[in-house]
Coordinates of C-alpha atoms in Angstrom, one line a residue:
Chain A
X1 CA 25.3 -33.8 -9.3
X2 CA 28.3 -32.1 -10.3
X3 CA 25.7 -30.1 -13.4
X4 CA 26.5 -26.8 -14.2
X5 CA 24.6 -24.8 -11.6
X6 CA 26.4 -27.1 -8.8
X7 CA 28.1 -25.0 -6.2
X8 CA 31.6 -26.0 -5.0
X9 CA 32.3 -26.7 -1.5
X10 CA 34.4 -24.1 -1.1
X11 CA 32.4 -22.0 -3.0
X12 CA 31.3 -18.3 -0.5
X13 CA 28.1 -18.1 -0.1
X14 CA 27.4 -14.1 1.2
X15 CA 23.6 -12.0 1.3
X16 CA 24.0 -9.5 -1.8
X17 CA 23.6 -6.0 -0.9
X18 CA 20.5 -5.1 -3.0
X19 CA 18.3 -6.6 -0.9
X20 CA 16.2 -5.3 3.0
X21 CA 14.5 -8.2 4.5
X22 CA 12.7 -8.4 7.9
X23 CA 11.8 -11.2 10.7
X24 CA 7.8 -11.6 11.1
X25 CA 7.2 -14.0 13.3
X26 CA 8.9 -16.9 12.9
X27 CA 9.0 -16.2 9.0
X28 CA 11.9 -13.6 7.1
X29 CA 10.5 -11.4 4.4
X30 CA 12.9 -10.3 1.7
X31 CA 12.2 -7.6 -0.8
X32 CA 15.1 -7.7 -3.5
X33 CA 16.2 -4.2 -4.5
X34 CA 17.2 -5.2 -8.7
X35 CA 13.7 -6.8 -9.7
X36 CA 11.4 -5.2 -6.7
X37 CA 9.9 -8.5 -5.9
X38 CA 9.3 -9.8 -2.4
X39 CA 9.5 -13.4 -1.3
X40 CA 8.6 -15.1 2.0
X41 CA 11.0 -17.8 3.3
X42 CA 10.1 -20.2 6.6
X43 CA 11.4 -23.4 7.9
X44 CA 14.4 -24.7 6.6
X45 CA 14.5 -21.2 3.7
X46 CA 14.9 -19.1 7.0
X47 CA 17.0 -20.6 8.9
X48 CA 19.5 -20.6 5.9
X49 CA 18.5 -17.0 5.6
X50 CA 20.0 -16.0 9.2
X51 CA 22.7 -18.2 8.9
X52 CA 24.0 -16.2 5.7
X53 CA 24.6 -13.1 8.8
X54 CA 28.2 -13.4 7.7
X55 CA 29.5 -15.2 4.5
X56 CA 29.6 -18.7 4.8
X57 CA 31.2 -21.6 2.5
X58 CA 29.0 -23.5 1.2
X59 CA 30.0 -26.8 2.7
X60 CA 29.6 -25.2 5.9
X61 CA 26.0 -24.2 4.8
X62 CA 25.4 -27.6 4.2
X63 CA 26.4 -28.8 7.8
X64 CA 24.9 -26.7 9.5
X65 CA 21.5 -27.9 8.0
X66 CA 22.4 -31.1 7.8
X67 CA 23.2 -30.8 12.0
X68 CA 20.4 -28.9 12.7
X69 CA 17.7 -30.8 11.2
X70 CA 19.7 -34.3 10.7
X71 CA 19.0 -35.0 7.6
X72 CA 21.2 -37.2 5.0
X73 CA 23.8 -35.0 3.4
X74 CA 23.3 -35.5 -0.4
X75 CA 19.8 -34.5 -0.8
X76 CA 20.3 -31.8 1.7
X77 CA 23.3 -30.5 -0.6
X78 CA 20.8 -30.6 -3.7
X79 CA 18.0 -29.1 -2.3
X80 CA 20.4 -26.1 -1.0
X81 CA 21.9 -26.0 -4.5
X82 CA 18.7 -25.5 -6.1
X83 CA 17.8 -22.7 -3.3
X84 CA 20.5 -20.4 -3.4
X85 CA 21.0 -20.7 -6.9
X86 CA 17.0 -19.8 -7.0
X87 CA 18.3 -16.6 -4.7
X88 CA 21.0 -15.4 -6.5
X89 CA 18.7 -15.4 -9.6
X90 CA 16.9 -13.1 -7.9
X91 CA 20.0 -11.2 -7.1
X92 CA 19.5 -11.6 -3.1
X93 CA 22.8 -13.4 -2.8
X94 CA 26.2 -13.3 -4.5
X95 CA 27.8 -17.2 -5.1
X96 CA 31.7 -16.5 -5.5
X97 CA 33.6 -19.7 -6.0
X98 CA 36.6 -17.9 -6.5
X99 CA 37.6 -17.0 -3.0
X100 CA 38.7 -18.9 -0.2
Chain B
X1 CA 9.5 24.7 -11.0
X2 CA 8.4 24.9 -14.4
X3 CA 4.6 25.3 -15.2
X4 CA 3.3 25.5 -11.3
X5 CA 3.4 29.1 -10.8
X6 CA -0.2 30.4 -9.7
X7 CA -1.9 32.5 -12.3
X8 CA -1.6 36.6 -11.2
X9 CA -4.9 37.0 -9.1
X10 CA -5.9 33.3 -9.0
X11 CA -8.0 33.4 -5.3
X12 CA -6.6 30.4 -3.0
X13 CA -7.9 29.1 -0.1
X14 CA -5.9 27.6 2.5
X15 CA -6.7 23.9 3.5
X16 CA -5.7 21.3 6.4
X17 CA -5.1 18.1 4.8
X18 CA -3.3 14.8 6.8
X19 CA -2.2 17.3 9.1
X20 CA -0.4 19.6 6.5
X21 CA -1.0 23.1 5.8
X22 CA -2.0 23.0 1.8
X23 CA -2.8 26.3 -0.3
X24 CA -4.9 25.3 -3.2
X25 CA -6.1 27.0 -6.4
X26 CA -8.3 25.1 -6.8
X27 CA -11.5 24.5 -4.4
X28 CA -11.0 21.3 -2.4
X29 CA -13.7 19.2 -0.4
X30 CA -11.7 19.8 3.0
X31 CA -11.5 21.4 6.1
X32 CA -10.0 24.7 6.6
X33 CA -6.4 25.7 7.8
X34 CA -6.0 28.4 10.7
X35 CA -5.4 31.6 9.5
X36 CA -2.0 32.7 8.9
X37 CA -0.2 29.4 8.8
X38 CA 2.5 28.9 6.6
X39 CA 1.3 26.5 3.2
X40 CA 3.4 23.1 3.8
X41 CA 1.5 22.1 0.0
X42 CA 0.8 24.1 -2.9
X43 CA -1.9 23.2 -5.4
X44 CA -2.1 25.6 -8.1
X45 CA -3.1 25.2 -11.8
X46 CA -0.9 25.4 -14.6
X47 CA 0.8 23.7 -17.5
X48 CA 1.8 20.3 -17.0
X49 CA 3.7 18.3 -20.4
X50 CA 0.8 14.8 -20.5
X51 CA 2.1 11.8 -19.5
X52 CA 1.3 9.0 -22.1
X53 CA 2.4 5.6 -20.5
X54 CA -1.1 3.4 -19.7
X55 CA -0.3 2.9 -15.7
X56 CA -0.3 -1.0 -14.3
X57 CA -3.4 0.3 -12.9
X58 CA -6.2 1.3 -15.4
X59 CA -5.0 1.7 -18.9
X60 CA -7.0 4.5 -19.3
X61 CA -4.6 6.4 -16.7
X62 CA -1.4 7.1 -18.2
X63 CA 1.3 7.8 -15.6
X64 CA 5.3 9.4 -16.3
X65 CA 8.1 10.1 -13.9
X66 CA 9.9 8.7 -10.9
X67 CA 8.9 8.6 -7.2
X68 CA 9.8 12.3 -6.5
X69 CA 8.3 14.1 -9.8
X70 CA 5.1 12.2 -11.1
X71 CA 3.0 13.4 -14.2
X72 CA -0.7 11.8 -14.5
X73 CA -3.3 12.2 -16.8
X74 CA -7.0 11.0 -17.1
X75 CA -8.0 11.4 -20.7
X76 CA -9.9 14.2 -21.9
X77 CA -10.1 14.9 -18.0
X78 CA -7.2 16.3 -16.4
X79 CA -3.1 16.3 -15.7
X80 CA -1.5 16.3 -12.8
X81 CA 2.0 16.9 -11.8
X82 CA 3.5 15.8 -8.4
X83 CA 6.3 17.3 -7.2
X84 CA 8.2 16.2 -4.1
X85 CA 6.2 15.8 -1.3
X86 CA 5.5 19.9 -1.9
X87 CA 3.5 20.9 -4.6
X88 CA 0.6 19.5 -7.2
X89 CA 0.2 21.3 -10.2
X90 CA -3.3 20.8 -12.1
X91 CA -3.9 21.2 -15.5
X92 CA -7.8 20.7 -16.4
X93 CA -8.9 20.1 -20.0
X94 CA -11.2 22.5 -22.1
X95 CA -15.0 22.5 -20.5
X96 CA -13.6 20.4 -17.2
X97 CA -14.7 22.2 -14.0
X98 CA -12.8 22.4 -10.8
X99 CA -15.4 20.6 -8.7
X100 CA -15.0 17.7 -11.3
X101 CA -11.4 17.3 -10.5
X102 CA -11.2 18.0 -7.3
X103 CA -11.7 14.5 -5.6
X104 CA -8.6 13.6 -8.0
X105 CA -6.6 16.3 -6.2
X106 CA -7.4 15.2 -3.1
X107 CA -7.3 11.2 -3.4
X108 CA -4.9 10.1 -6.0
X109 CA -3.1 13.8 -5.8
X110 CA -2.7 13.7 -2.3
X111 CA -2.4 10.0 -1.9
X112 CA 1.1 10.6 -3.9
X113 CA 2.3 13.5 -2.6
X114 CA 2.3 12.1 1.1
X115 CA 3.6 9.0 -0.2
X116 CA 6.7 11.4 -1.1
X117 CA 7.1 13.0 2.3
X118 CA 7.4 9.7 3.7
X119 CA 4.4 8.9 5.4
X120 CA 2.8 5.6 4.3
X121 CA 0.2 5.0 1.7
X122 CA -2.0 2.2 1.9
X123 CA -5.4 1.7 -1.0
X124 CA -7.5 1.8 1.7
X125 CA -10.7 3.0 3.0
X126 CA -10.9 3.6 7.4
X127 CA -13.8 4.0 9.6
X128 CA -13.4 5.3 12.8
X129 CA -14.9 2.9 15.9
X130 CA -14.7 3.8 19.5
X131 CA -11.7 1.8 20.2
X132 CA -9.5 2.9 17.2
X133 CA -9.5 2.5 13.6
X134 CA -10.1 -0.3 11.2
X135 CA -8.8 -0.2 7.7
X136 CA -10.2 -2.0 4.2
X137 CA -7.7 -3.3 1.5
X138 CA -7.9 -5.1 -1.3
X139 CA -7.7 -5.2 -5.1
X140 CA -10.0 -2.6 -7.5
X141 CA -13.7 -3.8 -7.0
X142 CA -13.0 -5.7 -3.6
X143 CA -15.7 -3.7 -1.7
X144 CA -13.3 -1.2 0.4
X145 CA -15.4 2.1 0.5
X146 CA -18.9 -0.7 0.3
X147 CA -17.2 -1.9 3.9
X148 CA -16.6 1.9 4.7
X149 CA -20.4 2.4 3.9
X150 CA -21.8 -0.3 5.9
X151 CA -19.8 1.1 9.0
X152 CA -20.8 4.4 8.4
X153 CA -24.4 3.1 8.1
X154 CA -23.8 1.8 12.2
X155 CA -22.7 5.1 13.0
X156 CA -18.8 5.0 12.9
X157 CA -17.6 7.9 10.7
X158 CA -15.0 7.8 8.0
X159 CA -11.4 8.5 8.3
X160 CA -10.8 8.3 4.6
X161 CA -12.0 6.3 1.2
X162 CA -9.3 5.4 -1.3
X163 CA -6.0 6.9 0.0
X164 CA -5.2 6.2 3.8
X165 CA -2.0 7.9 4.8
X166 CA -0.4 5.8 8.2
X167 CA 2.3 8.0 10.3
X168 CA 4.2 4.8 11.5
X169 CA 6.8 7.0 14.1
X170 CA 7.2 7.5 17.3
X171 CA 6.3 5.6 19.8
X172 CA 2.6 4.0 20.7
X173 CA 0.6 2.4 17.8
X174 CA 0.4 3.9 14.6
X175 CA -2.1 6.5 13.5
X176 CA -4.5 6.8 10.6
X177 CA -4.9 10.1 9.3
X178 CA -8.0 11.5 7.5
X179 CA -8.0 11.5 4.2
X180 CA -10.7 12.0 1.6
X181 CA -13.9 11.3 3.1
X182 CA -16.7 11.6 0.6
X183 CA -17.4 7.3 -0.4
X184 CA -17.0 6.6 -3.9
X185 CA -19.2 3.9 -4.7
X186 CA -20.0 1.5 -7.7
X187 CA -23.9 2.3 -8.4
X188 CA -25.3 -1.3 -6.9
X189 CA -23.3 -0.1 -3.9
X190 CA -24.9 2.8 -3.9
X191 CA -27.9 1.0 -4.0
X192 CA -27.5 -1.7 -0.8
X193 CA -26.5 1.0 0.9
X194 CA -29.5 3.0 1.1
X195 CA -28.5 5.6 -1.4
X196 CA -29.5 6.2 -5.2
X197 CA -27.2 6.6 -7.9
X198 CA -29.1 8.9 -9.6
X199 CA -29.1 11.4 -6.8
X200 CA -25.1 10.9 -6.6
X201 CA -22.4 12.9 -8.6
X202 CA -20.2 10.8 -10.7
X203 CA -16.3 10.5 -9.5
X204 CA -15.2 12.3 -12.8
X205 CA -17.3 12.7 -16.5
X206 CA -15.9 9.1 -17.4
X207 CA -16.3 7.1 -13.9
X208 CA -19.2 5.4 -13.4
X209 CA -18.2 5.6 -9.5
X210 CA -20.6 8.1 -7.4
X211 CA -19.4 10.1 -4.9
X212 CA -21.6 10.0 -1.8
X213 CA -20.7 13.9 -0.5
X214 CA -22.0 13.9 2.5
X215 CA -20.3 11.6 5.0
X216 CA -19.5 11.9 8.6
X217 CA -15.7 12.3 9.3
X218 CA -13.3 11.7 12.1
X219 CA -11.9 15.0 12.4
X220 CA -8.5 14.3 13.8
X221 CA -6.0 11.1 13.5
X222 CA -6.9 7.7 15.0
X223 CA -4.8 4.8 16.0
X224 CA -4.9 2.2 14.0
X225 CA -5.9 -1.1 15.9
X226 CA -6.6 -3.5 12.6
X227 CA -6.4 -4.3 8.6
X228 CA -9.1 -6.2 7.1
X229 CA -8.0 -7.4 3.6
X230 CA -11.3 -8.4 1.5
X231 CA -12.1 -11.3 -0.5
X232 CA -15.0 -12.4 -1.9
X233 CA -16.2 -16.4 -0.8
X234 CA -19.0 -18.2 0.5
X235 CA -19.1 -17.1 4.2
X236 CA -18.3 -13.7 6.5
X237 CA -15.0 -14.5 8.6
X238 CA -12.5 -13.2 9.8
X239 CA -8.6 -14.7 10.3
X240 CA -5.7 -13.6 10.9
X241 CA -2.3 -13.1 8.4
X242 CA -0.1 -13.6 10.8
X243 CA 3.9 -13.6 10.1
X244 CA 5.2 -12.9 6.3
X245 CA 1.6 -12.9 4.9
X246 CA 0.4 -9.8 6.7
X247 CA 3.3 -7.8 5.6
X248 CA 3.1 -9.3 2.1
X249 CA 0.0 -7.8 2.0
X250 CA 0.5 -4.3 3.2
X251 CA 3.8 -4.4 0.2
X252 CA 0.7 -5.2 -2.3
X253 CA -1.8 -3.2 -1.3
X254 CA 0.1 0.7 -0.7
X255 CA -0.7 3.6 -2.8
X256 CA 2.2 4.7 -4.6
X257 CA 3.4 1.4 -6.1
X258 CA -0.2 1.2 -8.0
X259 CA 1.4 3.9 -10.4
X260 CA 4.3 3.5 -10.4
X261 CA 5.8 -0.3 -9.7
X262 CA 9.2 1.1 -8.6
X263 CA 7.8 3.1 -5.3
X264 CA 7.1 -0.4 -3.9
X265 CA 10.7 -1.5 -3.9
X266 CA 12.3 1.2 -2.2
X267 CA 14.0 -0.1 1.6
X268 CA 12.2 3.2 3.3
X269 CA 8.7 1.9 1.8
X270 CA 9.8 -2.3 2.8
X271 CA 10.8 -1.0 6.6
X272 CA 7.5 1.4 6.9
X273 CA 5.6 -2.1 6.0
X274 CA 7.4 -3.9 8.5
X275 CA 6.9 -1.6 11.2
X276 CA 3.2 -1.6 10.0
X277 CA 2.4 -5.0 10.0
X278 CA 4.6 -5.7 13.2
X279 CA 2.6 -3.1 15.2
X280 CA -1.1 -3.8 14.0
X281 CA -3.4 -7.0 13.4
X282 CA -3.6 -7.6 9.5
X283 CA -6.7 -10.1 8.9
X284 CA -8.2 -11.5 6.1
X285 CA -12.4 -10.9 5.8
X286 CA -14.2 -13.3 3.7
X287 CA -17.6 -11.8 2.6
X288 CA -20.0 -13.5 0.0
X289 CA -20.1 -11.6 -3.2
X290 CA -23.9 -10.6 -2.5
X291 CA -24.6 -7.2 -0.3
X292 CA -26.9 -8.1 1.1
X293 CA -25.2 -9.2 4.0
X294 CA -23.0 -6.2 4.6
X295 CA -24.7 -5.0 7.8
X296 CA -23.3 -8.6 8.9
X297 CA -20.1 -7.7 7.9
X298 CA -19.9 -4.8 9.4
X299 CA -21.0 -6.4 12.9
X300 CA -18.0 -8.7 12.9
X301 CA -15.7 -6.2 12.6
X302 CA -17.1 -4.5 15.2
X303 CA -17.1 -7.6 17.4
X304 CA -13.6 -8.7 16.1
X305 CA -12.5 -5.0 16.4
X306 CA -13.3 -5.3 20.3
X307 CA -11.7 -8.2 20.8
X308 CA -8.3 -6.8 19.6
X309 CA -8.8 -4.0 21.7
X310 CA -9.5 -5.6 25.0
X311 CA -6.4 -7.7 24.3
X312 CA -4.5 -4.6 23.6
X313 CA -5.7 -3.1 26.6

């Protein structure tokens, strides 16, 4: 779990600013500024989307979907891992686990 | 502006194209401007340095520049310089005549420039029904002017093959403006659509596209009421994109991002998308890959078409 793309709990989680996005529907659609591709995100991807309004840590990230949808914690914690680290890839969100 | 002076007593002819005011050195398949208005465009020939990078497009198209300052040239054809939103500067090869380059001018020349003032530019063809317009997209070969032709063939004239250019302000649903309307269609087109190749002009000396001059043309913008993107399958039908696909659609099917990959990933083009696909139905239409069922094609649109607009009200 703790592999080298895991994200501390106190890690900040924050929307990087190379990136416009839009709400269609019920989906978001993101266009990232760096590598000019666009992504759609629903469900769960979405949610996590609008809930990055402000910089978040990511333990709180991780209750707030684990509330929301009550789910167990661990896999929720994993599959969030692999997500944002999947953003921030695309340079659509900065991870900083320097700060507090 | 280097190379886009007029040559001293080169005759121009003043032109109204999308709504703009464009003097042109060069004759252009279009209607004419009122007398005395001041040129918003200028289209004169001149020198232009060849771009040499094969475009994402054709690789026989070579494309150089950035969004505001584009250079384009068709081999052994033509160059084309595209200069912010103001001014196209044409530079025809030895033995090319102007009538040969002129539907270049006004589709892909015009397609970019307007994509530079800001108005969007979807790879589309529009026909004009009673209750608004309907637009074709789709990828190279997909049958967007062949859907054109079967509407004009039930009377609905054309708003525009190739380029459509979408004013997406203001208030009230947004409008499609009239582009280049002559169809350019592959020959077996041609064919199922009542017309014979060898009767047609070609697109340019190395297309085997012909143009089919002579088309009827809405002669003023029309609001937009629907998008039909085209694929080929096993039935006609029609359903909706509703939510991220539509948009996602729009994003891959504008104008300017064909040549050059970067226009596409602008925030001005992302929100015009948006507003785009918020405001009017995007669909998918499924058409078998035969033609001969294009006149039943065409009927669904109108039928689906109707429907949108008695929703609309």
């Amino acid at each position: 779990m703790a592999g080298p793309d895991s994200i501390a709990p106190s890690a900040v989680v924050a929307r990087a600013p190379e990136q416009v996005f839009t709400e269609m529907g019920e989906e978001i659609v993101l266009l990232g500024l760096r590598k000019g591709r666009y992504f759609g995100l629903d469900g769960v991807a979405a949610d996590v989307w609008r809930h990055l309004n402000e910089p978040r840590r990511f333990d709180e990230v991780v209750d707030l979907v684990v509330t929301e949808y009550e789910v167990e914690r661990a896999p929720a914690e994993s599959d969030l891992t692999t997500f944002l680290r999947d953003l921030e890839a695309e340079g659509l969100i900065e991870i900083d686990a320097t700060r507090e | 502006m280097s190379g886009g002076r007029a040559r001293s007593g080169e005759a121009t002819a003043d032109y109204l194209i999308a709504g703009l005011v464009v003097r042109s050195a060069i004759p252009l398949p279009a209607p004419a401007a009122p007398a005395g208005a001041t040129p918003d465009v200028t289209v004169s020939e001149g020198r232009v340095s060849p771009a040499a990078h094969p475009s994402a497009e054709d690789a026989r198209l070579m494309v150089e520049g950035v969004e505001s300052d584009l250079r384009l040239r068709w081999p052994e054809i033509v160059s084309m310089r595209i200069e912010g939103g103001r001014s196209i500067t044409v530079a025809r090869d030895a033995g090319v005549a102007t009538a040969a380059v002129a539907p270049l001018v006004l589709g892909v020349g015009f397609g970019l420039l307007l994509h530079q003032r800001g108005r969007l530019v979807l790879h589309a063809s529009a026909v004009a029904l009673p209750m608004g317009a309907v637009a074709f997209i789709g990828w190279k070969g997909a049958g967007k002017s062949t859907a054109a032709g079967a509407m004009l063939r039930r009377g609905h004239p054309v708003v525009t093959d190739d380029a459509l250019p979408i004013e997406t302000t203001g208030a009230g649903a947004p409008t499609a403006w009239p582009g280049p309307a002559p169809l350019k269609l592959w020959p077996e087109s041609a064919v199922a659509l009542g017309r014979s190749p060898r009767r047609l002009d070609r697109l340019h000396p190395a297309a085997s596209k012909r143009v089919v001059p002579d088309v009827a043309q809405a002669p003023a913008p029309v609001p937009l009421l629907a998008i039909y993107s085209l694929e080929v399958g096993d039935d006609v039908a029609i359903r909706a994109l509703a939510g991220a696909a539509g948009l996602v659609e729009l994003m891959r099917h504008s104008y300017a991002p064909r040549f050059l990959p970067a226009a596409g990933a602008t925030p001005a083009h992302f929100e015009r998308c948006a507003q785009l696909a918020k405001s009017v139905a995007v669909c998918r239409l499924v058409r078998p890959p035969a033609l001969d069922r294009l006149d039943e094609v065409a009927q669904m649109v109108e039928e689906h078409a109707s429907s949108l607009a008695s929703v609309r009200g």
